[in-house]
Amino acid sequence: MPGSTIRPAADIELNDELIRLQKRSDSAWANLCAVQDRHGQPLQEGGWPPEGHEEWQAAWTVWGDRVDTVRAAISHWAGESGQRRIDIETRLKGEVRGGKDPQVWPEGE
C-alpha cells in the first residue's frame, strides 16, 4: 500500500470480529486434524471407508470457507484502517494463538 509504513506488532489494531473469525478458522482446522487422526492416513492399506472421505471433505470445506472469510475480513480491515494486510494477519494469528509463532498451524485440540 503506497505510503504505508511497517509498524511494530503491538501497534497493529485488531477488532473483535477479526479475532472471532480467526478463532473459528483455527477451530475448523483443529476439527480437520481430528478427522485425520481418527481415520489415519488416507493412503494406508485399506484406505478410508467412504464415510471417512465424506467426513474429511466436509471438514475441509468448512475450514476452507472460514479461511476465505477471515482473509476477506483482514483485507477489508486493512483498507479501512490503512494498515498492511500482512501485519494485521501476523498480529491476529499471534493474538489468537496465545503468542505462539503465527506462521505455525495451530495444533489440533
PDB file of N, CA and C in Angstrom, residues 2 15 20 23 27 32 42 45-46 55 68 74 83 93 106 108:
ATOM      1  N   PRO A   2       0.780   2.129  -0.957  1.00  0.00           N
ATOM      2  CA  PRO A   2       1.631   3.312  -1.008  1.00  0.00           C
ATOM      3  C   PRO A   2       1.493   4.137   0.264  1.00  0.00           C
ATOM      4  N   ASN A  15      -9.782  -5.876  15.529  1.00  0.00           N
ATOM      5  CA  ASN A  15     -11.123  -5.677  16.052  1.00  0.00           C
ATOM      6  C   ASN A  15     -11.687  -7.020  16.488  1.00  0.00           C
ATOM      7  N   ARG A  20     -12.755 -13.108  16.381  1.00  0.00           N
ATOM      8  CA  ARG A  20     -13.791 -14.153  16.348  1.00  0.00           C
ATOM      9  C   ARG A  20     -13.640 -15.026  15.104  1.00  0.00           C
ATOM     10  N   LYS A  23     -10.539 -17.297  15.334  1.00  0.00           N
ATOM     11  CA  LYS A  23     -10.790 -18.414  16.256  1.00  0.00           C
ATOM     12  C   LYS A  23     -11.647 -19.486  15.589  1.00  0.00           C
ATOM     13  N   SER A  27     -10.460 -23.264  14.894  1.00  0.00           N
ATOM     14  CA  SER A  27     -11.289 -24.364  15.399  1.00  0.00           C
ATOM     15  C   SER A  27     -11.614 -25.355  14.279  1.00  0.00           C
ATOM     16  N   LEU A  32     -10.495 -30.571  11.446  1.00  0.00           N
ATOM     17  CA  LEU A  32      -9.954 -31.287  10.292  1.00  0.00           C
ATOM     18  C   LEU A  32      -8.823 -32.221  10.731  1.00  0.00           C
ATOM     19  N   PRO A  42      -4.901 -41.462   4.608  1.00  0.00           N
ATOM     20  CA  PRO A  42      -5.842 -41.920   3.582  1.00  0.00           C
ATOM     21  C   PRO A  42      -5.241 -42.974   2.647  1.00  0.00           C
ATOM     22  N   GLU A  45      -2.954 -48.960   4.034  1.00  0.00           N
ATOM     23  CA  GLU A  45      -3.544 -50.182   3.490  1.00  0.00           C
ATOM     24  C   GLU A  45      -5.024 -50.246   3.858  1.00  0.00           C
ATOM     25  N   GLY A  46      -5.857 -50.439   2.884  1.00  0.00           N
ATOM     26  CA  GLY A  46      -7.302 -50.461   3.100  1.00  0.00           C
ATOM     27  C   GLY A  46      -7.945 -49.100   2.938  1.00  0.00           C
ATOM     28  N   GLU A  55     -16.565 -37.381   5.674  1.00  0.00           N
ATOM     29  CA  GLU A  55     -16.350 -36.571   6.876  1.00  0.00           C
ATOM     30  C   GLU A  55     -15.170 -35.613   6.678  1.00  0.00           C
ATOM     31  N   ASP A  68     -11.335 -18.383   3.958  1.00  0.00           N
ATOM     32  CA  ASP A  68     -11.712 -17.359   2.986  1.00  0.00           C
ATOM     33  C   ASP A  68     -12.377 -16.169   3.672  1.00  0.00           C
ATOM     34  N   ILE A  74      -9.751  -9.539   6.850  1.00  0.00           N
ATOM     35  CA  ILE A  74      -8.443  -8.903   7.045  1.00  0.00           C
ATOM     36  C   ILE A  74      -8.191  -7.878   5.942  1.00  0.00           C
ATOM     37  N   GLN A  83      -3.652  -0.102   7.507  1.00  0.00           N
ATOM     38  CA  GLN A  83      -2.576  -0.981   7.948  1.00  0.00           C
ATOM     39  C   GLN A  83      -2.271  -2.007   6.858  1.00  0.00           C
ATOM     40  N   LYS A  93      -3.031 -13.700  14.167  1.00  0.00           N
ATOM     41  CA  LYS A  93      -2.728 -15.103  14.472  1.00  0.00           C
ATOM     42  C   LYS A  93      -1.945 -15.223  15.776  1.00  0.00           C
ATOM     43  N   PRO A 106      -2.087 -24.024  13.976  1.00  0.00           N
ATOM     44  CA  PRO A 106      -2.473 -24.390  15.332  1.00  0.00           C
ATOM     45  C   PRO A 106      -2.552 -25.912  15.443  1.00  0.00           C
ATOM     46  N   GLY A 108      -4.079 -29.430  16.456  1.00  0.00           N
ATOM     47  CA  GLY A 108      -5.426 -29.965  16.646  1.00  0.00           C
ATOM     48  C   GLY A 108      -5.654 -30.220  18.121  1.00  0.00           C
TER      49      GLY A 108
END
